[in-house]
GROMACS .gro file of C-alpha atoms in nm:
model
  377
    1UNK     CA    1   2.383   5.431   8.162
    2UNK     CA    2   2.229   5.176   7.963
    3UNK     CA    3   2.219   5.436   7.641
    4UNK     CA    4   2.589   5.539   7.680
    5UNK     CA    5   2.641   5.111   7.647
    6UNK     CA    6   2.465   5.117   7.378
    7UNK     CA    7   2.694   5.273   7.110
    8UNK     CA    8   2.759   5.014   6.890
    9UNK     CA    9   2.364   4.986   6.877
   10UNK     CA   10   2.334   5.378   6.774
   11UNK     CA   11   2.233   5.448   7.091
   12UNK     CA   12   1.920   5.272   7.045
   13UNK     CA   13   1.781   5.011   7.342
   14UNK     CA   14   1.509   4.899   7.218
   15UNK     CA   15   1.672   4.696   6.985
   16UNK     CA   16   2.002   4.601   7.183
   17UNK     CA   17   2.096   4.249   7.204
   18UNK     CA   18   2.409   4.271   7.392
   19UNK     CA   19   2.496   4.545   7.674
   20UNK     CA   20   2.758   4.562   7.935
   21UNK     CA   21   2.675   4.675   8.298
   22UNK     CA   22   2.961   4.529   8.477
   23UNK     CA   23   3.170   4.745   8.728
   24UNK     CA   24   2.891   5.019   8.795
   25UNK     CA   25   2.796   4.946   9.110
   26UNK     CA   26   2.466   4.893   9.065
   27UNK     CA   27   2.245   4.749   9.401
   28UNK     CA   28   1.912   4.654   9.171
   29UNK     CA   29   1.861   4.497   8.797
   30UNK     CA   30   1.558   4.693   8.696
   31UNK     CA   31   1.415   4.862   8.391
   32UNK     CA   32   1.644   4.621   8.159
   33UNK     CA   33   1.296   4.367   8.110
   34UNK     CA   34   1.096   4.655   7.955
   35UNK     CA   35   1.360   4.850   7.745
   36UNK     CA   36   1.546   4.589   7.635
   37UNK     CA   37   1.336   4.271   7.508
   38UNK     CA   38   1.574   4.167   7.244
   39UNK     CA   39   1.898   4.088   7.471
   40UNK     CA   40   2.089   3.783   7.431
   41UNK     CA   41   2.368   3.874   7.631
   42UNK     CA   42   2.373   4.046   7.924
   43UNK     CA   43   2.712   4.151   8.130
   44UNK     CA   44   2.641   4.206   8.544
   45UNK     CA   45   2.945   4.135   8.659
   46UNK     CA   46   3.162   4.279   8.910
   47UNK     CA   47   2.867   4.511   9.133
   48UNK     CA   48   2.650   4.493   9.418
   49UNK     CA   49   2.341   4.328   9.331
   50UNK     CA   50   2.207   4.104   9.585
   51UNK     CA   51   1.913   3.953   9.398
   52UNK     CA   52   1.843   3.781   9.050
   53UNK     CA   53   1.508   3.977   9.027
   54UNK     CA   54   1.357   4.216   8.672
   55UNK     CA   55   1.508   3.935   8.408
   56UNK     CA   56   1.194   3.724   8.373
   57UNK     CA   57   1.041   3.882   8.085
   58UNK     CA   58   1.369   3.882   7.840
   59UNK     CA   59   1.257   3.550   7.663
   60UNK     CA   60   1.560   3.555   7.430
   61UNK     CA   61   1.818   3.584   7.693
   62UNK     CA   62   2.108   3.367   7.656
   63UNK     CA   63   2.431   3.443   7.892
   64UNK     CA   64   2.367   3.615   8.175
   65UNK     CA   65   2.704   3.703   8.374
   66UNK     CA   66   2.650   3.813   8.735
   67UNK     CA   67   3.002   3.697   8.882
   68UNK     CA   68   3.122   3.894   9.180
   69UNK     CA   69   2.800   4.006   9.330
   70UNK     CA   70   2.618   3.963   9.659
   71UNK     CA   71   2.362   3.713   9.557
   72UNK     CA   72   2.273   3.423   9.781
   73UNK     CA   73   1.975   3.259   9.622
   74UNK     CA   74   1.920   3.129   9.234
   75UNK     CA   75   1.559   3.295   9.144
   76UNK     CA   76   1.323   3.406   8.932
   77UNK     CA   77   1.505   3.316   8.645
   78UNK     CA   78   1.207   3.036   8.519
   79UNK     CA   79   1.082   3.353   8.267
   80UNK     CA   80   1.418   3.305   8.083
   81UNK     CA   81   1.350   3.041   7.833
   82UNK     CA   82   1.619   3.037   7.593
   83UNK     CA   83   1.898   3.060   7.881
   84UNK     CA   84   2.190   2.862   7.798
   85UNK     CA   85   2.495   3.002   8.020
   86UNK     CA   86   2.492   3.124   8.331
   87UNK     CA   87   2.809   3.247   8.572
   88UNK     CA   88   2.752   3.279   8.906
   89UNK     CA   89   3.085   3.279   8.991
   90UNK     CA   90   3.215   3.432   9.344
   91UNK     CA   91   2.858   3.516   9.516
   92UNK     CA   92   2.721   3.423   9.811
   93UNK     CA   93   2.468   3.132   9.734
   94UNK     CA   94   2.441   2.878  10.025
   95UNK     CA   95   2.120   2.822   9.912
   96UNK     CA   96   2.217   2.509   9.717
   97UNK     CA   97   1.854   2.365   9.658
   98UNK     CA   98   1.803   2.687   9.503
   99UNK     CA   99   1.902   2.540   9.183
  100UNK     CA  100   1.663   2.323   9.134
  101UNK     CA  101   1.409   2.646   8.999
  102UNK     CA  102   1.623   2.655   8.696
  103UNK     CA  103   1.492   2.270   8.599
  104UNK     CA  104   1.252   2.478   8.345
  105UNK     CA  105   1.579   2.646   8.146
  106UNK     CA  106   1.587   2.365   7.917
  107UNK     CA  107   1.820   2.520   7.729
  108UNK     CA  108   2.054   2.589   8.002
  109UNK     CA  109   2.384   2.434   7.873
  110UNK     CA  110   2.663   2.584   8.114
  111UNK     CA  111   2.691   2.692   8.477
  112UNK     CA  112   2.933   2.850   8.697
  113UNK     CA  113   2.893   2.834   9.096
  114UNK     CA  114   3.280   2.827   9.136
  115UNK     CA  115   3.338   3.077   9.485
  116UNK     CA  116   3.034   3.012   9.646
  117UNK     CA  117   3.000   2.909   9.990
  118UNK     CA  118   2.753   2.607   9.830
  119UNK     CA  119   3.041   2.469   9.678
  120UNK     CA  120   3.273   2.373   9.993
  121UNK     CA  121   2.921   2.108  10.088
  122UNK     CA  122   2.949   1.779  10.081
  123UNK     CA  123   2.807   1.590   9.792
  124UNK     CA  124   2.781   1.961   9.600
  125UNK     CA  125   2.864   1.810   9.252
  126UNK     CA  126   2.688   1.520   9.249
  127UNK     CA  127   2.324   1.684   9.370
  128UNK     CA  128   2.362   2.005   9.110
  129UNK     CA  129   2.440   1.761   8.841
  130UNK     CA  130   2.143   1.519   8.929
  131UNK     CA  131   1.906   1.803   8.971
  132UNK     CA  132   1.958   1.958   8.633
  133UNK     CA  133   1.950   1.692   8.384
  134UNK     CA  134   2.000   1.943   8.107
  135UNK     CA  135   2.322   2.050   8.208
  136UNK     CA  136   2.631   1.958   8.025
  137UNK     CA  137   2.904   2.164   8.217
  138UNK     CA  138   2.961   2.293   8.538
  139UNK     CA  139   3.212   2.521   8.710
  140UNK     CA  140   3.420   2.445   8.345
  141UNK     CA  141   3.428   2.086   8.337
  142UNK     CA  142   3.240   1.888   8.114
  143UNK     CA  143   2.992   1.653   8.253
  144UNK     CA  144   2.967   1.291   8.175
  145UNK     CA  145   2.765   1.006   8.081
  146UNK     CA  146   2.878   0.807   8.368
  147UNK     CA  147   2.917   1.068   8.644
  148UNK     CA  148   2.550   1.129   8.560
  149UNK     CA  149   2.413   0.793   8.589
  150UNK     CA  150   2.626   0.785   8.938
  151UNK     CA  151   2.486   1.145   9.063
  152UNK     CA  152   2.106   1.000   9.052
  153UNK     CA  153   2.158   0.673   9.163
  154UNK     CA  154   2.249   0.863   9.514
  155UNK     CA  155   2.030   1.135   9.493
  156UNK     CA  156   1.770   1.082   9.790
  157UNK     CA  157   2.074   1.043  10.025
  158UNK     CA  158   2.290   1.335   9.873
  159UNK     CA  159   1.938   1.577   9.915
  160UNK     CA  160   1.942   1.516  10.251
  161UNK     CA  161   2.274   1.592  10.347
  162UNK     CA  162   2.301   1.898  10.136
  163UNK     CA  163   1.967   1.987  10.333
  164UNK     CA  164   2.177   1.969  10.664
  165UNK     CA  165   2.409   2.160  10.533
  166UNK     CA  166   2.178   2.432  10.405
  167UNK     CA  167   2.026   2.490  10.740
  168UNK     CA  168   2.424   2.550  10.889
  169UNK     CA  169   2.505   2.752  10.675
  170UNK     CA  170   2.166   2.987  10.705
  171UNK     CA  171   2.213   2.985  11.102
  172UNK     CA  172   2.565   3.110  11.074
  173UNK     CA  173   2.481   3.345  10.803
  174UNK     CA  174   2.183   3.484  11.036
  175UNK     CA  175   2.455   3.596  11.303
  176UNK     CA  176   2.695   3.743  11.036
  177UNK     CA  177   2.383   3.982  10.987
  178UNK     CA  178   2.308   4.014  11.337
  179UNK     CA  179   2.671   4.118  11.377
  180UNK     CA  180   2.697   4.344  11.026
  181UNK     CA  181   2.441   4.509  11.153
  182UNK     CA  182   2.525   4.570  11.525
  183UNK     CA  183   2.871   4.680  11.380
  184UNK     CA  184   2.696   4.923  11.153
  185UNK     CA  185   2.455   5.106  11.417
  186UNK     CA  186   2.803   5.153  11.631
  187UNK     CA  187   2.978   5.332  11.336
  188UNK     CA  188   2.657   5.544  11.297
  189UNK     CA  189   2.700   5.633  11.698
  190UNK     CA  190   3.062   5.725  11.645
  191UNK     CA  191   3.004   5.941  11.320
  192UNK     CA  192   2.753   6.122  11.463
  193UNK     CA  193   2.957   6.251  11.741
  194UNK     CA  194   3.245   6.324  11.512
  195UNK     CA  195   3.349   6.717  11.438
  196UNK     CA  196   3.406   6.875  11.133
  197UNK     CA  197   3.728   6.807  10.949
  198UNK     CA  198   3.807   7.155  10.983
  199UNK     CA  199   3.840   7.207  11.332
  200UNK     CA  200   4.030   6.892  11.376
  201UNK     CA  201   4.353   6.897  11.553
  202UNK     CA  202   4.662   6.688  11.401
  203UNK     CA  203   4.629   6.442  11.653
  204UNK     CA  204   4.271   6.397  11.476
  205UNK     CA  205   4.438   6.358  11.157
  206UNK     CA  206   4.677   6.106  11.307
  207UNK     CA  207   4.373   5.888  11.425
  208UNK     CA  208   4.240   5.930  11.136
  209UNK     CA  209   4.528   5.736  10.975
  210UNK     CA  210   4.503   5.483  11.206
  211UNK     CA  211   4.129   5.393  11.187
  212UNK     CA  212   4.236   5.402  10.805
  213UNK     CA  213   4.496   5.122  10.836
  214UNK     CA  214   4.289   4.904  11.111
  215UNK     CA  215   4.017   4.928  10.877
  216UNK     CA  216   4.182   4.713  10.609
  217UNK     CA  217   4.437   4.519  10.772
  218UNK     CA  218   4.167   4.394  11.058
  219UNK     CA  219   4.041   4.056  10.944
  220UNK     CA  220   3.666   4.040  10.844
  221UNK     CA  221   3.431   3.779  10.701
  222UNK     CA  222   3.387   3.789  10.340
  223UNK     CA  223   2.973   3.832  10.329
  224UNK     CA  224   2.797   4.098  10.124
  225UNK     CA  225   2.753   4.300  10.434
  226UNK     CA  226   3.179   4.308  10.445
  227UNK     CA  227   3.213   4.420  10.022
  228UNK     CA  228   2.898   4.691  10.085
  229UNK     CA  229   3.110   4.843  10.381
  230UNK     CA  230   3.441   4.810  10.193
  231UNK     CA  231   3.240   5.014   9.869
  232UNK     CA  232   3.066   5.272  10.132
  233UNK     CA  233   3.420   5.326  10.269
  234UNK     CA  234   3.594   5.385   9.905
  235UNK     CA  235   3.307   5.615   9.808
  236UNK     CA  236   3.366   5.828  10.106
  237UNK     CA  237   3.751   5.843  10.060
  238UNK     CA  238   3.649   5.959   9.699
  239UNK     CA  239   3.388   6.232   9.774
  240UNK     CA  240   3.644   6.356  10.078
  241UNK     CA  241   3.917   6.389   9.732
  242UNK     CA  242   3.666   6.561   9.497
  243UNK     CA  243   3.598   6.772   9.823
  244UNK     CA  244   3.960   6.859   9.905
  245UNK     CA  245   4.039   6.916   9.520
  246UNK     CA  246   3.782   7.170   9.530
  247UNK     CA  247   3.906   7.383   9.759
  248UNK     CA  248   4.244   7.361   9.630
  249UNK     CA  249   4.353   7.655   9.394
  250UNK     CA  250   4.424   7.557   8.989
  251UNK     CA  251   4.786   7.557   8.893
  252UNK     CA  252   4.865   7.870   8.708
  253UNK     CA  253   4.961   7.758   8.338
  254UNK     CA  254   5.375   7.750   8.281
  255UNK     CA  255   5.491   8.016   8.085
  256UNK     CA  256   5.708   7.961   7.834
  257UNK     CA  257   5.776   8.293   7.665
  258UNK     CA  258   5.763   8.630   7.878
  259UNK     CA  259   5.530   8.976   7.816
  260UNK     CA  260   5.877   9.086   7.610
  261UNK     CA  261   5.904   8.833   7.427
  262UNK     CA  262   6.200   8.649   7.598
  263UNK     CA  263   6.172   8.288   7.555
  264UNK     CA  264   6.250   8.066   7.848
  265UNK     CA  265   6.464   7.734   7.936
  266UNK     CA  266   6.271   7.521   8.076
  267UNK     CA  267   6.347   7.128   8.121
  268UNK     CA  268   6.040   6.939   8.279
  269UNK     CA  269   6.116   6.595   8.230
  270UNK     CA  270   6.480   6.689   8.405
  271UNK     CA  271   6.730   6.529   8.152
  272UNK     CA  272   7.076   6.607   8.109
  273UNK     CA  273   7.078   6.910   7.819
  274UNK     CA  274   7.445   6.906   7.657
  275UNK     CA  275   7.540   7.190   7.465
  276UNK     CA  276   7.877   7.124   7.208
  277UNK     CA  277   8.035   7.327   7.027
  278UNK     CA  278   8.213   7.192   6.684
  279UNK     CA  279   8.164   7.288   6.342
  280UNK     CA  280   7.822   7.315   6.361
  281UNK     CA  281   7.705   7.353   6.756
  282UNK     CA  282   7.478   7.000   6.865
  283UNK     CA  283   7.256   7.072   7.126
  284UNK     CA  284   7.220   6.704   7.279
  285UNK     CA  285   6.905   6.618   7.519
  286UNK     CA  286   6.923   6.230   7.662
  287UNK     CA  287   6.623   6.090   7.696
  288UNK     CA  288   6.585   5.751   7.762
  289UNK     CA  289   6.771   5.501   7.551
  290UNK     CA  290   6.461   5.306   7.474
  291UNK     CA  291   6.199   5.517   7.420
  292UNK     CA  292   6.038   5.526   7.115
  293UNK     CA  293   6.097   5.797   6.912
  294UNK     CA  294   5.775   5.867   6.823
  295UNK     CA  295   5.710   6.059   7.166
  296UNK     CA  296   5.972   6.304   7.088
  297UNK     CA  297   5.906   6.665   6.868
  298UNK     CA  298   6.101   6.910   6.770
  299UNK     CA  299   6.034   7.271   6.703
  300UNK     CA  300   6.373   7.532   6.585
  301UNK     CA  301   6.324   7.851   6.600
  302UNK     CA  302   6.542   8.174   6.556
  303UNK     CA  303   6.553   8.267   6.942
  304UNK     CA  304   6.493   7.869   7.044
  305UNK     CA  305   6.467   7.547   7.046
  306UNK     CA  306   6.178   7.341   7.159
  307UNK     CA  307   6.214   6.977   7.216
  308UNK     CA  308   5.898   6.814   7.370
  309UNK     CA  309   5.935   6.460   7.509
  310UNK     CA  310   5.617   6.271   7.572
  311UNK     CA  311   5.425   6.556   7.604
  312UNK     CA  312   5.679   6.757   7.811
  313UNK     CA  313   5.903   7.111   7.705
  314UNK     CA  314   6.286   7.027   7.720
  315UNK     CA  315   6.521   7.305   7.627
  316UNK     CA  316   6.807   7.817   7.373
  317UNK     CA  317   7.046   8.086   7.130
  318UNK     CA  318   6.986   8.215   6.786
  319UNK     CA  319   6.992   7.984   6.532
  320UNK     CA  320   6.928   7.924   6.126
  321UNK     CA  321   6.616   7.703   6.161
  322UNK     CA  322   6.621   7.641   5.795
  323UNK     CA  323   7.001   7.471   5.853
  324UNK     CA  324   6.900   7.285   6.131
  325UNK     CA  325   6.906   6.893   6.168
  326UNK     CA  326   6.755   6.673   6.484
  327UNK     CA  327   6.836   6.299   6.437
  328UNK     CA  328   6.790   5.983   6.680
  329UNK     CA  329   7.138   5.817   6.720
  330UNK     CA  330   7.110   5.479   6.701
  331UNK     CA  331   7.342   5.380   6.951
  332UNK     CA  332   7.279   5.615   7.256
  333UNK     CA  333   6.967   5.693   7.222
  334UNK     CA  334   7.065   6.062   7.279
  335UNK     CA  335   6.829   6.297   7.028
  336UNK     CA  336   7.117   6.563   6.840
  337UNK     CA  337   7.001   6.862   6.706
  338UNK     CA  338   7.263   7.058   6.484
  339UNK     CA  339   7.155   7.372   6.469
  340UNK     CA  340   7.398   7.666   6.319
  341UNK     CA  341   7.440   7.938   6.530
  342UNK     CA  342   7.329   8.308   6.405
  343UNK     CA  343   7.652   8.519   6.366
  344UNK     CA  344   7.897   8.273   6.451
  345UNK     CA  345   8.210   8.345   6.209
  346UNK     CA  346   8.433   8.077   6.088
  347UNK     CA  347   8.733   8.195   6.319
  348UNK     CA  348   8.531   8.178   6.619
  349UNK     CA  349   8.435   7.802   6.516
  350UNK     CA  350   8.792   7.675   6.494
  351UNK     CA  351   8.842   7.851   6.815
  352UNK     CA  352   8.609   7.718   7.012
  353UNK     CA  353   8.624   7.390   6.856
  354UNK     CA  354   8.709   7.162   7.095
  355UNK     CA  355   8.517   7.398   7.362
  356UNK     CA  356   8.193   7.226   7.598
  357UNK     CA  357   7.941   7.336   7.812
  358UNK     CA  358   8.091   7.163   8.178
  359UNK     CA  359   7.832   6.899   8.229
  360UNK     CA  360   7.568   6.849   8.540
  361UNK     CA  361   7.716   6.876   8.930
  362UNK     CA  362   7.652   6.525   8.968
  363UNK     CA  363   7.855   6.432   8.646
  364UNK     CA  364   8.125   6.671   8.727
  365UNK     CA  365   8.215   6.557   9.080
  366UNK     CA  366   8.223   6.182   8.934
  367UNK     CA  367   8.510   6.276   8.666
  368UNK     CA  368   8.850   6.280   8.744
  369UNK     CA  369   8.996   6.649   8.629
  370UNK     CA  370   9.273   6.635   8.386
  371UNK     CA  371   9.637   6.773   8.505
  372UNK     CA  372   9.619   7.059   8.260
  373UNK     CA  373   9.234   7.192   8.382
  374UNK     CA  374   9.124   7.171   8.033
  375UNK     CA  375   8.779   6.952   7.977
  376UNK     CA  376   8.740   6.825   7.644
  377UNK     CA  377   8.442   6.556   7.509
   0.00000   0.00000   0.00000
């Protein structure tokens, strides 16, 4: 993983001083300390790690991004020494005293705790700004001369109180695992007494449904226990897919022209073909008006016409390809091809010059008919 981020390095690892991890849903930092010695950035964002653990040894770190993980204690990050941003935003760290290990990153310019159950205590601010002297912003906002001065003139008294509120937040967090886990050793009970999806009868398939819906519409705490069952859940809704795709039969490919040769009509995106005949027949396919007409390709042929729309076959009879016109009107969007017709004599033109294919069911019912039964465009 690692080597496929590293393509704008060559490939090469050893030399990488920016990589980005984030959305992988990785459960451990590991390895990254011994390959990579040189980062300066470093992008965690957006998995499952639940500790800050394997980053001591990258002395020339600099940002380290590990928003939207399941971390609930700032560690082992003393190793770090040129650290000068750090974004911890939407964890789990109630731990607020925990920051006080990062008093060695002198360095450390920038921090983001924004999310974080530490946040919501009392007096939050005031003790992570006293604590890390160094620090110049916090959760975005720039810290001051003055807010300084006030945040360590209370400190003793703001300590304790975010102590109190440590050791609440740890005792409810200790039944949220009790519970998680409880929860989880039920679920294994019921799995392990459920049949195979094969010999399930609809009514199966129907609670099936329902455990689906309860499942996200019942209200849960949000704790790392809560996003590791939501990703366990997704990844076995995904395996069941690949599973069910794989017994599923391929598509046979469309064909477009027969064993005889025959070439045949086909319309796949479904718009309305209109086929008029003037002094030179226009074979009319509507797209729509907007689209850019860059999606659109035509290919004339004696026996056909292809017109391919965004990747899609639209459209037949014999034609002069080398005569043949397709043009983009600009006010109806409409794509005309003018396309001679093989054979067609110059008495059987004026004849048939006011003559038009009758237009779509849906079209036809909507238009009033004329008192003589002729249609004309």
């Amino acid at each position: 993983m690692v080597r496929r981020r590293a393509e704008h390095n060559e490939g090469e690892i050893s030399s990488l001083e920016e990589v980005s991890l984030h959305q992988q849903d990785i459960q451990r930092i590991q390895h990254l300390d011994r390959w990579c010695r040189d980062l300066k950035i470093l992008y965690l964002q957006n998995n499952l790690i639940p500790r800050i653990e394997n980053v001591g040894r990258l002395k020339k770190l600099e940002y380290l991004n590990l928003a939207l993980n399941n971390i609930e204690v700032i560690e082992n990050l003393e190793g770090c020494e040129s650290l000068q941003k750090l974004d911890l935003t939407v964890n789990f760290i109630g731990h607020l005293s925990s920051v006080e290990s990062l008093t060695h990153n002198i360095h450390l310019r920038e921090m983001f705790l924004v999310g974080n159950p530490c946040t919501e205590f009392e007096g939050y601010r005031q003790y992570v700004v006293a604590s890390l002297p160094q620090l110049q912003w916090l959760d975005g906002t720039e810290i001051s001369r003055s807010e300084r001065i006030r945040a360590s003139q209370g400190l003793d008294r703001v300590r304790m109180r975010v102590q109190e509120q440590e050791r609440e937040y740890l005792r409810r967090r200790a039944k949220e695992r009790e519970d998680a886990g409880n929860k989880e050793r039920r679920a294994g009970l019921e799995g392990h007494g459920s049949t195979d999806t094969k010999s399930r009868p609809p009514s199966a398939e129907i609670d099936e449904e329902q455990k689906e819906w309860e499942f996200w519409h019942t209200p849960c705490s949000f704790t790392p226990e809560s996003r590791l069952e939501a990703h366990r859940h997704l990844e076995e809704e995904r395996k069941a897919k690949e599973r069910e795709g794989e017994k599923k039969k391929p598509k046979a490919p469309r064909t477009l022209i027969t064993a005889d040769g025959r070439v045949l009509n086909v319309n796949q995106p479904r718009y309305e073909p209109i086929l008029t005949i003037n002094t030179d027949p226009d074979l009319r396919a509507v797209p729509f008006r907007h689209m850019d007409t860059s999606l659109m390709d035509v290919d004339v042929q004696p026996t056909y016409a292809r017109v391919t729309v965004k990747g899609k076959v639209v459209l037949p009879a014999e034609v002069k390809p080398d005569s043949s016109t397709a043009q983009r009107s600009q006010t109806t969007g409409h794509l005309v091809l003018s396309m001679p017709r093989v054979g067609l004599a110059e008495s059987e033109i004026k004849a048939t010059k006011t003559k038009t294919v009758p237009r779509p069911p849906r079209a036809r019912e909507n238009r009033r008919s004329s008192s003589s039964g002729d249609s004309t465009r």
